[in-house]
């Protein structure tokens, strides 16, 4: 596992020597001031240690909050001088380990770290209680499109899909190839979501939003979306047939909008539609599937167990599908 | 394949109008290996065989010995690639090909042969494998872990329904890639792939099937612990027999041996010869299995970090 150690003291780094020498783990050291920017890049297979030695209680809390909200959310606290008077607070904020001065001097062993990781990951599957923030009003659009009328407001499952790395692809590829890639992705989406009534509703150049009808009870678009993540490598080989790996990011939300036929959507004013585009463009990492808490609340429990709490976006809690190994 | 009179007539005319008898004999030998036109037609060696008679005899022979599709595939290659440095314009070839497509076949440009159109018909030999001939094939074995215990706990009837679902899930992935179900018994079965890129198609099918089983366990499987399945792929020679006795060939025996000794639940295990055929983006997701004999088995499973 990749271990990121945020510390400003050399003696702390020595405590992690054994872990750094292990074949299965790597330790990267950063100054504590880099916590925020580095956290923006971390993936799920990362464990973070924050050394709070020398920090004031007032500056520790915001850092713990950052860790609590990070994509990884697996972290431990190094507290050589016993600064943290209420150790339980760290665990209440999601920490999985606490290393005091005595333990640090002995050094962190791989066996102990293995137990820490086990403890951290066991808490991820099944233990999270999802609150249910639903749209203020739900206007079910049904399980099929039969009853959906243009001009009326409905609650839909909204799936943002965007091609990743387009800057680089544009630089390296002809316009013809780009058109083919977009068409291929749209074909994949149409086929993948046909079973749950998914329709590409708005499509800009490299991204767009699919609508699936929502019956007010179940989010049905989640399984096809997970399938797209699982099968990405196969799709690259069998369907995209280009040497550059093609990936796409997805964001799923349940929200309200007035419905108009595809191609006649330019005058629609919908907070949910804006939100899902902003979510996809700004908050979802390449290749990632992110789901708002609103949408996840309507998913079966056993599915939501595969998602980790991510950062909030525009005050809406997000969950992200764990990365494939 | 039963070749209708009209197709035979078209083929005879195509052959007559496109080449001399000497070339026809070369074509027939490419199809059959050896071919004696004089012996077949009864003409003495000293008497030249008329064009039309030669073409008629060759078409009759390829049609009656079930080589008609190979013969037409060869004519297509003569037109496109040529033979002995010369390309041949074959009149009426389009009409012949259309006639074959109408009977439920499609042309597989990768293998350069006609195979069944899955949308119209699916038979276990793709409509082209011949009895007693040996082909290089890839096999995908499907095996449920702990079947006896599952049947004891949940009853034969419930498990049959679940196994039927499993069979459908795997078969869909396999048939989409032109593989065939060659045998299914209770809790597992065997799927076959041949022609070009059989290893890749077998692995792609198995990986997709594994993903489907993962999703099935996630949302629909009624078993509390989910359905635990082992998938195994091995390739090698196989003599085709329409009665199913080829299920006992060494290649298949070896597959079940790998399954029982090294197969892991929720995983796909592939033998050494299969891995190099894969695209790096996929092969890099396989992990080597440590075996005492160092036989180079690799495994893939759905794992999240």
Coordinates of C-alpha atoms in Angstrom, one line a residue:
Chain A
X1 CA 0.0 0.0 0.0
X2 CA 1.1 3.6 -0.6
X3 CA 1.7 5.4 2.7
X4 CA 1.9 9.1 2.7
X5 CA 3.5 10.6 5.8
X6 CA 2.9 14.3 6.5
X7 CA 5.5 15.4 9.0
X8 CA 8.0 18.2 9.7
X9 CA 10.3 16.2 11.9
X10 CA 13.1 13.8 11.0
X11 CA 12.7 11.5 14.0
X12 CA 9.1 10.8 12.8
X13 CA 10.4 9.6 9.5
X14 CA 12.8 7.1 11.2
X15 CA 9.8 5.5 12.9
X16 CA 8.5 4.5 9.4
X17 CA 11.8 3.0 8.2
X18 CA 10.7 -0.7 8.6
X19 CA 7.5 0.0 6.7
X20 CA 9.3 1.8 3.9
X21 CA 11.6 -1.2 3.5
X22 CA 8.7 -3.6 3.1
X23 CA 8.1 -5.1 -0.3
X24 CA 4.3 -4.5 0.0
X25 CA 4.4 -0.8 1.0
X26 CA 5.9 2.4 0.0
X27 CA 6.3 5.5 2.2
X28 CA 6.3 9.0 0.8
X29 CA 7.1 11.9 3.0
X30 CA 5.6 15.4 2.7
X31 CA 5.7 18.5 4.9
X32 CA 2.4 19.0 6.8
X33 CA 1.8 22.2 4.9
X34 CA 1.3 20.1 1.7
X35 CA -1.6 18.1 3.2
X36 CA -4.4 19.9 1.3
X37 CA -2.9 19.8 -2.3
X38 CA -1.6 16.3 -2.0
X39 CA -5.0 15.0 -0.7
X40 CA -6.6 16.2 -3.9
X41 CA -4.5 13.7 -5.8
X42 CA -4.8 10.6 -3.5
X43 CA -6.5 7.4 -4.5
X44 CA -8.2 4.8 -2.4
X45 CA -5.2 2.5 -2.1
X46 CA -3.5 5.1 0.1
X47 CA -3.0 5.3 3.8
X48 CA -2.1 8.7 5.3
X49 CA -0.3 9.5 8.5
X50 CA -0.4 13.0 9.8
X51 CA 2.2 14.0 12.4
X52 CA 0.6 16.6 14.6
X53 CA 3.8 17.1 16.7
X54 CA 4.3 20.8 17.2
X55 CA 0.9 21.8 15.8
X56 CA -1.7 23.7 17.9
X57 CA -5.1 22.1 18.7
X58 CA -6.6 24.9 16.6
X59 CA -4.6 23.9 13.5
X60 CA -5.1 20.1 14.1
X61 CA -8.9 20.1 13.8
X62 CA -9.1 21.5 10.2
X63 CA -6.4 19.0 9.2
X64 CA -8.4 16.1 10.7
X65 CA -11.5 17.5 8.8
X66 CA -9.5 17.5 5.6
X67 CA -8.5 13.9 6.1
X68 CA -12.0 12.9 7.1
X69 CA -13.3 14.3 3.8
X70 CA -10.6 13.0 1.6
X71 CA -11.1 10.3 -1.1
X72 CA -8.9 7.9 0.7
X73 CA -10.3 8.6 4.2
X74 CA -7.9 6.0 5.6
X75 CA -5.6 7.7 8.0
X76 CA -3.7 7.7 11.3
X77 CA -2.3 10.3 13.6
X78 CA 1.2 10.5 14.9
X79 CA 1.3 12.4 18.2
X80 CA 4.8 12.1 19.7
X81 CA 4.2 14.7 22.5
X82 CA 0.6 13.7 23.4
X83 CA -0.8 17.0 22.1
X84 CA -4.2 15.4 21.4
X85 CA -6.0 15.4 24.8
X86 CA -9.1 13.7 23.4
X87 CA -7.7 10.8 21.3
X88 CA -11.1 9.5 20.7
X89 CA -11.9 12.6 18.6
X90 CA -9.4 11.4 16.0
X91 CA -11.2 8.0 15.7
X92 CA -14.6 9.7 15.7
X93 CA -13.3 11.6 12.7
X94 CA -12.4 8.4 10.9
X95 CA -8.8 7.7 12.0
X96 CA -7.7 4.1 12.1
X97 CA -4.5 4.5 14.0
X98 CA -2.8 6.6 16.7
X99 CA 0.9 6.5 17.3
X100 CA 2.3 8.0 20.4
X101 CA 6.0 8.8 21.2
X102 CA 6.8 5.4 22.7
X103 CA 5.4 3.5 19.7
X104 CA 7.2 5.8 17.3
X105 CA 10.5 5.2 18.9
X106 CA 10.0 1.4 18.6
X107 CA 9.1 2.0 14.9
X108 CA 6.0 0.9 13.0
X109 CA 6.1 -2.7 12.0
X110 CA 4.5 -4.2 8.8
X111 CA 2.5 -6.7 10.9
X112 CA 1.0 -3.9 13.0
X113 CA 0.4 -1.8 9.9
X114 CA -1.4 -4.8 8.3
X115 CA -3.8 -4.9 11.3
X116 CA -4.3 -1.1 10.9
X117 CA -5.3 -1.5 7.3
X118 CA -7.6 -4.4 8.0
X119 CA -9.3 -2.3 10.7
X120 CA -9.5 0.7 8.3
X121 CA -11.0 -1.3 5.4
X122 CA -13.4 -3.3 7.6
X123 CA -15.1 -0.1 8.5
X124 CA -15.7 0.7 4.9
X125 CA -17.9 -2.1 3.9
X126 CA -21.3 -2.2 5.4
X127 CA -20.8 0.0 8.5
X128 CA -21.7 3.4 6.9
X129 CA -25.2 4.7 7.5
X130 CA -26.3 6.7 4.5
X131 CA -28.6 9.6 5.4
X132 CA -31.4 10.1 2.8
X133 CA -31.4 13.6 1.5
X134 CA -34.0 13.3 -1.2
X135 CA -35.1 16.1 -3.6
X136 CA -37.6 18.4 -1.9
X137 CA -40.4 17.1 -4.1
X138 CA -40.3 13.8 -6.0
X139 CA -42.2 13.6 -9.3
X140 CA -41.6 10.0 -10.3
X141 CA -41.1 9.6 -14.0
X142 CA -42.0 5.9 -13.8
X143 CA -40.0 2.8 -14.6
X144 CA -40.4 3.4 -18.3
X145 CA -40.8 6.5 -20.5
X146 CA -44.5 5.9 -21.4
X147 CA -45.9 8.5 -19.0
X148 CA -43.2 11.2 -19.5
X149 CA -44.6 14.3 -21.3
X150 CA -42.6 17.1 -22.7
X151 CA -42.9 20.4 -20.7
X152 CA -43.7 18.6 -17.4
X153 CA -41.3 18.4 -14.4
X154 CA -40.1 14.9 -13.3
X155 CA -37.5 13.3 -11.0
X156 CA -35.0 11.4 -13.1
X157 CA -31.8 9.5 -12.6
X158 CA -29.2 11.7 -14.2
X159 CA -25.9 10.3 -15.3
X160 CA -23.0 12.5 -16.3
X161 CA -20.5 10.9 -18.6
X162 CA -17.4 12.6 -19.8
X163 CA -14.4 11.4 -21.9
X164 CA -11.1 11.9 -20.0
X165 CA -7.8 13.3 -21.1
X166 CA -9.4 15.1 -24.1
X167 CA -6.8 17.9 -24.1
X168 CA -4.1 15.3 -24.8
X169 CA -6.3 13.3 -27.2
X170 CA -7.0 16.4 -29.2
X171 CA -3.4 17.2 -29.5
X172 CA -2.5 13.6 -30.7
X173 CA -5.5 12.7 -32.7
X174 CA -7.3 13.7 -35.9
X175 CA -10.8 15.1 -35.8
X176 CA -12.0 12.0 -37.5
X177 CA -10.7 9.8 -34.8
X178 CA -12.1 12.0 -32.1
X179 CA -15.5 11.8 -33.8
X180 CA -15.2 8.0 -33.9
X181 CA -14.3 7.9 -30.2
X182 CA -17.3 10.0 -29.2
X183 CA -19.6 7.9 -31.4
X184 CA -18.2 4.7 -29.9
X185 CA -18.7 5.9 -26.4
X186 CA -22.3 7.1 -27.2
X187 CA -23.0 3.7 -28.7
X188 CA -21.7 1.9 -25.6
X189 CA -23.8 4.2 -23.4
X190 CA -27.0 3.6 -25.4
X191 CA -26.6 -0.2 -25.3
X192 CA -25.5 -0.3 -21.7
X193 CA -28.4 1.7 -20.3
X194 CA -31.1 0.5 -22.7
X195 CA -32.2 -2.1 -20.1
X196 CA -33.0 0.6 -17.6
X197 CA -34.5 3.0 -20.1
X198 CA -31.5 5.2 -20.3
X199 CA -31.4 7.9 -23.1
X200 CA -28.6 10.3 -24.0
X201 CA -30.4 13.5 -23.3
X202 CA -27.8 16.3 -23.6
X203 CA -24.5 15.8 -25.3
X204 CA -21.9 18.5 -25.6
X205 CA -18.6 17.8 -27.4
X206 CA -17.0 15.4 -25.0
X207 CA -19.5 14.9 -22.3
X208 CA -23.2 14.6 -21.7
X209 CA -26.0 13.5 -19.5
X210 CA -28.2 10.5 -19.8
X211 CA -31.6 10.4 -18.2
X212 CA -33.2 7.2 -16.9
X213 CA -36.7 7.2 -15.6
X214 CA -37.0 7.1 -11.8
X215 CA -39.9 5.3 -10.1
X216 CA -39.2 7.0 -6.7
X217 CA -37.9 3.8 -5.2
X218 CA -34.9 2.4 -7.0
X219 CA -31.8 3.8 -8.7
X220 CA -31.5 1.3 -11.6
X221 CA -28.7 3.1 -13.5
X222 CA -26.0 2.2 -10.9
X223 CA -25.4 -1.4 -11.9
X224 CA -24.9 -0.6 -15.6
X225 CA -22.6 2.2 -14.5
X226 CA -20.5 -0.1 -12.3
X227 CA -20.5 -2.6 -15.3
X228 CA -19.0 0.2 -17.5
X229 CA -16.2 0.6 -14.9
X230 CA -15.5 -3.1 -14.7
X231 CA -15.5 -3.7 -18.4
X232 CA -13.5 -0.6 -19.4
X233 CA -10.4 -2.5 -20.3
X234 CA -12.4 -5.0 -22.4
X235 CA -14.2 -2.1 -24.1
X236 CA -10.9 -0.5 -24.9
X237 CA -9.6 -3.6 -26.6
X238 CA -12.8 -4.7 -28.4
X239 CA -14.6 -1.5 -29.2
X240 CA -12.4 1.5 -29.2
X241 CA -9.5 -0.2 -31.0
X242 CA -7.0 2.6 -30.4
X243 CA -3.6 2.3 -28.7
X244 CA -4.3 5.2 -26.3
X245 CA -6.4 3.9 -23.4
X246 CA -9.8 5.6 -23.4
X247 CA -11.4 6.3 -20.1
X248 CA -14.4 8.2 -18.9
X249 CA -15.8 9.5 -15.7
X250 CA -19.3 9.3 -14.5
X251 CA -21.4 11.0 -11.9
X252 CA -24.9 9.8 -10.9
X253 CA -27.5 11.9 -9.2
X254 CA -31.3 11.9 -8.7
X255 CA -32.8 15.2 -9.4
X256 CA -35.7 17.1 -10.9
X257 CA -36.0 18.8 -14.3
X258 CA -38.5 19.8 -16.8
X259 CA -38.5 17.3 -19.6
X260 CA -38.1 18.3 -23.2
X261 CA -37.1 16.0 -26.0
X262 CA -33.3 15.6 -26.7
X263 CA -32.2 18.5 -28.9
X264 CA -34.8 20.8 -27.5
X265 CA -33.2 21.3 -24.1
X266 CA -31.4 24.6 -24.6
X267 CA -34.1 26.6 -22.7
X268 CA -34.4 24.3 -19.7
X269 CA -33.4 25.9 -16.4
X270 CA -32.7 23.1 -14.0
X271 CA -30.6 23.2 -10.9
X272 CA -30.2 19.5 -11.0
X273 CA -29.0 19.5 -14.6
X274 CA -26.5 22.3 -13.8
X275 CA -25.4 20.4 -10.7
X276 CA -24.8 17.1 -12.5
X277 CA -22.7 18.9 -15.2
X278 CA -20.7 20.8 -12.6
X279 CA -20.2 17.6 -10.6
X280 CA -18.9 15.7 -13.7
X281 CA -16.7 18.6 -14.8
X282 CA -15.2 19.6 -11.5
X283 CA -15.5 16.9 -8.9
X284 CA -15.2 13.5 -10.5
X285 CA -11.7 12.2 -11.2
X286 CA -10.7 10.5 -14.5
X287 CA -12.1 7.0 -14.7
X288 CA -14.1 7.4 -11.5
X289 CA -17.8 6.7 -10.8
X290 CA -19.1 9.1 -8.2
X291 CA -22.7 9.0 -6.8
X292 CA -24.4 11.6 -4.8
X293 CA -25.8 10.5 -1.4
X294 CA -29.2 11.3 -2.8
X295 CA -28.8 8.7 -5.5
X296 CA -27.0 6.2 -3.3
X297 CA -29.8 6.3 -0.8
X298 CA -32.0 4.5 -3.4
X299 CA -29.4 1.8 -4.2
X300 CA -29.4 -1.6 -2.5
X301 CA -27.3 -1.7 0.6
X302 CA -25.0 -4.3 -0.7
X303 CA -24.1 -2.0 -3.7
X304 CA -23.5 1.0 -1.6
X305 CA -21.0 -1.0 0.4
X306 CA -18.6 -0.8 -2.6
X307 CA -18.6 3.0 -2.4
X308 CA -16.4 5.2 -0.2
X309 CA -17.3 8.5 1.3
X310 CA -15.7 11.2 -0.9
X311 CA -15.5 15.0 -0.5
X312 CA -18.7 17.0 -0.6
X313 CA -19.5 18.9 -3.8
X314 CA -21.7 22.0 -3.5
X315 CA -22.7 20.8 -0.1
X316 CA -23.9 17.4 -1.5
X317 CA -22.1 14.4 0.0
X318 CA -20.5 12.2 -2.6
X319 CA -19.5 8.6 -2.7
X320 CA -17.0 7.1 -5.1
X321 CA -16.7 3.6 -6.3
X322 CA -13.6 2.0 -4.9
X323 CA -10.8 1.7 -7.4
X324 CA -10.2 -1.6 -9.2
X325 CA -6.9 -3.2 -8.2
Chain B
X1 CA -24.3 -27.4 -45.3
X2 CA -26.7 -28.5 -48.0
X3 CA -25.8 -26.7 -51.3
X4 CA -28.8 -25.9 -53.3
X5 CA -28.9 -26.4 -57.1
X6 CA -28.9 -22.7 -57.9
X7 CA -25.7 -22.2 -55.9
X8 CA -24.1 -25.1 -57.5
X9 CA -24.9 -23.8 -61.0
X10 CA -23.6 -20.4 -60.2
X11 CA -20.4 -22.0 -58.8
X12 CA -19.9 -24.1 -61.9
X13 CA -20.3 -21.1 -64.2
X14 CA -18.0 -19.0 -62.0
X15 CA -15.3 -21.6 -62.3
X16 CA -15.8 -22.2 -66.0
X17 CA -15.6 -18.6 -66.9
X18 CA -12.7 -17.6 -64.7
X19 CA -9.9 -20.2 -65.2
X20 CA -8.5 -23.1 -67.2
X21 CA -8.8 -26.7 -66.1
X22 CA -5.2 -26.8 -64.9
X23 CA -6.0 -23.9 -62.5
X24 CA -9.2 -25.6 -61.4
X25 CA -7.2 -28.7 -60.4
X26 CA -4.9 -26.5 -58.3
X27 CA -7.9 -25.0 -56.6
X28 CA -9.4 -28.4 -55.9
X29 CA -6.1 -29.6 -54.5
X30 CA -6.0 -26.5 -52.2
X31 CA -9.3 -27.6 -50.9
X32 CA -8.8 -31.4 -50.7
X33 CA -5.1 -31.7 -50.4
X34 CA -4.9 -34.3 -53.2
X35 CA -7.3 -34.4 -56.1
X36 CA -7.3 -36.5 -59.3
X37 CA -9.7 -34.9 -61.8
X38 CA -9.3 -37.6 -64.4
X39 CA -10.1 -40.3 -61.9
X40 CA -13.1 -38.3 -60.6
X41 CA -14.5 -37.7 -64.1
X42 CA -13.5 -41.0 -65.7
X43 CA -11.7 -39.3 -68.5
X44 CA -8.5 -41.1 -69.6
X45 CA -5.3 -39.2 -69.0
X46 CA -4.7 -38.7 -72.7
X47 CA -8.1 -37.0 -73.2
X48 CA -8.5 -33.3 -72.3
X49 CA -11.4 -32.6 -69.9
X50 CA -13.7 -29.9 -71.1
X51 CA -13.9 -26.8 -68.9
X52 CA -17.5 -27.2 -67.9
X53 CA -17.2 -30.9 -67.1
X54 CA -14.2 -30.1 -64.9
X55 CA -16.0 -27.3 -63.1
X56 CA -19.1 -29.4 -62.6
X57 CA -17.1 -32.3 -61.1
X58 CA -15.2 -30.1 -58.7
X59 CA -18.3 -28.3 -57.5
X60 CA -20.2 -31.6 -57.1
X61 CA -17.3 -33.0 -55.0
X62 CA -16.9 -29.9 -52.8
X63 CA -20.7 -29.8 -52.2
X64 CA -21.0 -33.5 -51.4
X65 CA -18.1 -33.6 -49.1
X66 CA -19.1 -30.5 -47.2
X67 CA -16.2 -28.4 -48.5
X68 CA -18.4 -25.9 -50.4
X69 CA -17.8 -23.0 -47.9
X70 CA -14.0 -23.6 -47.9
X71 CA -14.2 -23.7 -51.7
X72 CA -16.0 -20.3 -52.0
X73 CA -13.7 -18.8 -49.3
X74 CA -10.8 -19.9 -51.6
X75 CA -12.4 -18.3 -54.6
X76 CA -12.8 -15.0 -52.6
X77 CA -9.1 -15.3 -51.8
X78 CA -8.2 -15.9 -55.4
X79 CA -9.9 -12.7 -56.3
X80 CA -8.5 -10.6 -53.5
X81 CA -5.0 -12.1 -52.9
X82 CA -4.5 -14.3 -56.0
X83 CA -2.7 -17.6 -56.4
X84 CA 0.9 -18.1 -57.7
X85 CA 1.2 -14.4 -58.2
X86 CA -1.9 -13.9 -60.2
X87 CA -5.3 -12.5 -59.2
X88 CA -8.4 -14.0 -60.8
X89 CA -11.6 -12.2 -61.5
X90 CA -14.4 -14.6 -60.5
X91 CA -17.7 -13.8 -62.2
X92 CA -20.9 -14.3 -60.1
X93 CA -18.9 -14.5 -56.9
X94 CA -21.1 -11.9 -55.2
X95 CA -24.2 -13.9 -56.0
X96 CA -22.7 -17.0 -54.6
X97 CA -21.6 -15.3 -51.4
X98 CA -25.1 -13.7 -51.1
X99 CA -26.6 -17.2 -51.5
X100 CA -24.4 -18.5 -48.7
X101 CA -25.2 -15.5 -46.4
X102 CA -28.9 -16.1 -47.0
X103 CA -28.6 -19.6 -45.6
X104 CA -27.5 -18.3 -42.3
X105 CA -23.7 -17.9 -42.5
X106 CA -21.5 -14.8 -42.3
X107 CA -18.0 -14.3 -43.7
X108 CA -15.4 -13.9 -40.9
X109 CA -12.7 -11.8 -42.6
X110 CA -10.2 -12.6 -39.9
X111 CA -10.2 -16.3 -40.4
X112 CA -11.1 -16.0 -44.1
X113 CA -13.9 -18.5 -43.7
X114 CA -17.7 -18.7 -43.5
X115 CA -19.1 -19.3 -40.0
X116 CA -22.7 -19.5 -38.7
X117 CA -24.5 -16.2 -38.3
X118 CA -25.3 -16.4 -34.6
X119 CA -28.4 -14.3 -35.1
X120 CA -29.9 -17.0 -37.3
X121 CA -28.5 -20.3 -36.1
X122 CA -26.0 -21.7 -33.6
X123 CA -24.6 -25.2 -33.8
X124 CA -21.8 -26.6 -31.7
X125 CA -19.5 -26.9 -34.7
X126 CA -20.1 -23.4 -36.1
X127 CA -21.5 -25.3 -39.1
X128 CA -18.0 -25.9 -40.4
X129 CA -15.9 -28.2 -38.1
X130 CA -15.5 -31.6 -39.7
X131 CA -15.8 -34.9 -37.9
X132 CA -12.5 -36.5 -37.0
X133 CA -10.4 -33.4 -37.9
X134 CA -8.1 -31.8 -35.3
X135 CA -8.4 -28.1 -34.6
X136 CA -6.5 -25.8 -32.2
X137 CA -9.1 -24.6 -29.7
X138 CA -9.4 -22.7 -26.5
X139 CA -11.7 -24.0 -23.8
X140 CA -13.4 -22.2 -21.0
X141 CA -14.4 -24.3 -18.1
X142 CA -17.0 -23.1 -15.6
X143 CA -17.2 -24.8 -12.2
X144 CA -19.2 -23.8 -9.1
X145 CA -17.3 -24.1 -5.8
X146 CA -18.9 -26.2 -3.0
X147 CA -21.8 -27.5 -5.2
X148 CA -22.6 -30.5 -2.9
X149 CA -22.9 -28.3 0.1
X150 CA -25.0 -25.8 -1.7
X151 CA -27.4 -28.5 -2.9
X152 CA -27.6 -29.9 0.6
X153 CA -28.4 -26.5 2.1
X154 CA -30.7 -25.0 -0.5
X155 CA -32.1 -28.0 -2.3
X156 CA -31.7 -29.3 -5.8
X157 CA -34.5 -27.3 -7.3
X158 CA -33.3 -23.9 -6.1
X159 CA -29.8 -24.6 -7.1
X160 CA -30.8 -25.7 -10.6
X161 CA -32.5 -22.3 -11.1
X162 CA -29.3 -20.5 -10.0
X163 CA -27.1 -22.7 -12.2
X164 CA -29.4 -22.0 -15.1
X165 CA -28.9 -18.3 -14.6
X166 CA -25.1 -18.9 -14.4
X167 CA -25.1 -20.8 -17.6
X168 CA -27.0 -18.0 -19.3
X169 CA -24.7 -15.3 -18.0
X170 CA -21.6 -17.1 -19.3
X171 CA -23.2 -18.2 -22.6
X172 CA -24.2 -14.6 -23.4
X173 CA -20.6 -13.4 -23.0
X174 CA -19.3 -16.4 -24.9
X175 CA -21.7 -16.4 -27.8
X176 CA -21.2 -12.7 -28.4
X177 CA -17.6 -13.6 -29.2
X178 CA -18.5 -16.6 -31.3
X179 CA -17.8 -19.3 -28.8
X180 CA -20.0 -22.3 -28.3
X181 CA -21.4 -24.2 -25.3
X182 CA -20.0 -27.7 -25.7
X183 CA -21.4 -29.2 -22.5
X184 CA -23.2 -28.3 -19.3
X185 CA -23.9 -30.6 -16.5
X186 CA -25.4 -29.5 -13.3
X187 CA -23.1 -26.9 -11.8
X188 CA -20.7 -26.3 -14.6
X189 CA -19.8 -26.6 -18.2
X190 CA -17.4 -26.2 -21.0
X191 CA -17.3 -23.6 -23.8
X192 CA -15.2 -23.9 -26.9
X193 CA -13.5 -21.3 -29.2
X194 CA -11.7 -21.8 -32.4
X195 CA -10.7 -20.0 -35.6
X196 CA -8.6 -16.8 -35.2
X197 CA -7.8 -15.2 -31.9
X198 CA -9.5 -18.0 -30.0
X199 CA -7.5 -17.3 -26.8
X200 CA -8.4 -13.7 -26.7
X201 CA -12.0 -14.3 -27.3
X202 CA -12.1 -17.0 -24.6
X203 CA -10.4 -14.7 -22.1
X204 CA -12.6 -11.7 -22.9
X205 CA -15.7 -13.8 -22.5
X206 CA -14.5 -15.2 -19.2
X207 CA -13.5 -11.8 -17.8
X208 CA -16.9 -10.3 -18.8
X209 CA -18.7 -13.4 -17.3
X210 CA -16.7 -13.0 -14.1
X211 CA -17.9 -9.3 -13.9
X212 CA -21.5 -10.4 -14.5
X213 CA -21.2 -13.0 -11.8
X214 CA -19.8 -10.3 -9.5
X215 CA -22.8 -8.0 -10.2
X216 CA -25.2 -11.0 -9.9
X217 CA -23.9 -11.7 -6.5
X218 CA -24.2 -8.1 -5.6
X219 CA -27.8 -7.6 -6.4
X220 CA -29.7 -10.7 -7.4
X221 CA -28.2 -13.9 -6.1
X222 CA -30.4 -15.5 -3.4
X223 CA -27.5 -17.4 -1.8
X224 CA -26.4 -15.5 1.3
X225 CA -22.7 -16.0 0.5
X226 CA -23.2 -15.5 -3.2
X227 CA -22.3 -17.9 -6.0
X228 CA -18.6 -18.8 -5.9
X229 CA -17.4 -19.8 -9.4
X230 CA -14.1 -20.9 -10.8
X231 CA -13.4 -20.2 -14.5
X232 CA -10.4 -21.8 -16.3
X233 CA -9.1 -21.4 -19.8
X234 CA -6.7 -23.8 -21.5
X235 CA -5.9 -24.2 -25.2
X236 CA -4.6 -27.0 -27.4
X237 CA -5.5 -29.5 -30.1
X238 CA -8.9 -31.1 -30.2
X239 CA -10.3 -33.7 -32.6
X240 CA -13.8 -32.7 -33.3
X241 CA -16.5 -35.4 -32.8
X242 CA -20.2 -34.5 -33.2
X243 CA -21.2 -37.0 -30.5
X244 CA -19.4 -35.0 -27.8
X245 CA -16.7 -37.5 -27.1
X246 CA -14.1 -34.7 -27.7
X247 CA -14.9 -33.6 -24.2
X248 CA -12.5 -36.3 -23.1
X249 CA -9.5 -35.1 -25.1
X250 CA -6.3 -34.3 -23.3
X251 CA -6.7 -30.6 -23.7
X252 CA -10.0 -30.7 -21.9
X253 CA -8.7 -33.1 -19.3
X254 CA -5.8 -30.8 -18.6
X255 CA -8.3 -27.9 -18.2
X256 CA -10.2 -29.7 -15.4
X257 CA -6.9 -30.7 -13.9
X258 CA -5.9 -27.0 -13.7
X259 CA -9.3 -26.1 -12.3
X260 CA -9.2 -28.7 -9.5
X261 CA -5.6 -28.1 -8.5
X262 CA -5.2 -24.3 -8.9
X263 CA -8.6 -22.8 -9.6
X264 CA -9.6 -20.2 -7.0
X265 CA -13.2 -19.1 -6.4
X266 CA -14.4 -15.9 -8.0
X267 CA -11.4 -16.1 -10.3
X268 CA -10.3 -16.9 -13.8
X269 CA -7.2 -19.1 -14.2
X270 CA -5.5 -19.3 -17.5
X271 CA -2.7 -21.6 -18.7
X272 CA 0.7 -20.5 -19.8
X273 CA 0.0 -20.5 -23.5
X274 CA -3.0 -18.2 -23.2
X275 CA -1.4 -15.2 -21.5
X276 CA 0.9 -14.1 -24.3
X277 CA -2.0 -13.7 -26.7
X278 CA -3.6 -11.0 -24.6
X279 CA -3.4 -7.3 -25.0
X280 CA -1.0 -5.9 -22.4
X281 CA -3.7 -3.8 -20.8
X282 CA -5.5 -7.0 -19.9
X283 CA -2.6 -9.4 -19.3
X284 CA -1.2 -6.9 -16.8
X285 CA -4.2 -7.5 -14.6
X286 CA -3.4 -11.2 -14.2
X287 CA -1.2 -12.4 -11.4
X288 CA 1.1 -15.4 -11.6
X289 CA 0.1 -18.4 -9.5
X290 CA 2.9 -20.0 -7.7
X291 CA 3.0 -23.7 -8.5
X292 CA 5.6 -26.3 -7.5
X293 CA 6.1 -27.2 -11.2
X294 CA 6.4 -23.5 -12.3
X295 CA 3.9 -24.0 -15.1
X296 CA 3.1 -20.4 -15.6
X297 CA -0.6 -20.2 -14.7
X298 CA -2.1 -16.8 -14.2
X299 CA -5.2 -15.6 -12.4
X300 CA -7.6 -12.7 -12.6
X301 CA -10.3 -11.6 -10.2
X302 CA -12.4 -8.6 -9.5
X303 CA -10.6 -6.8 -6.8
X304 CA -11.2 -3.3 -5.4
X305 CA -8.6 -1.4 -3.3

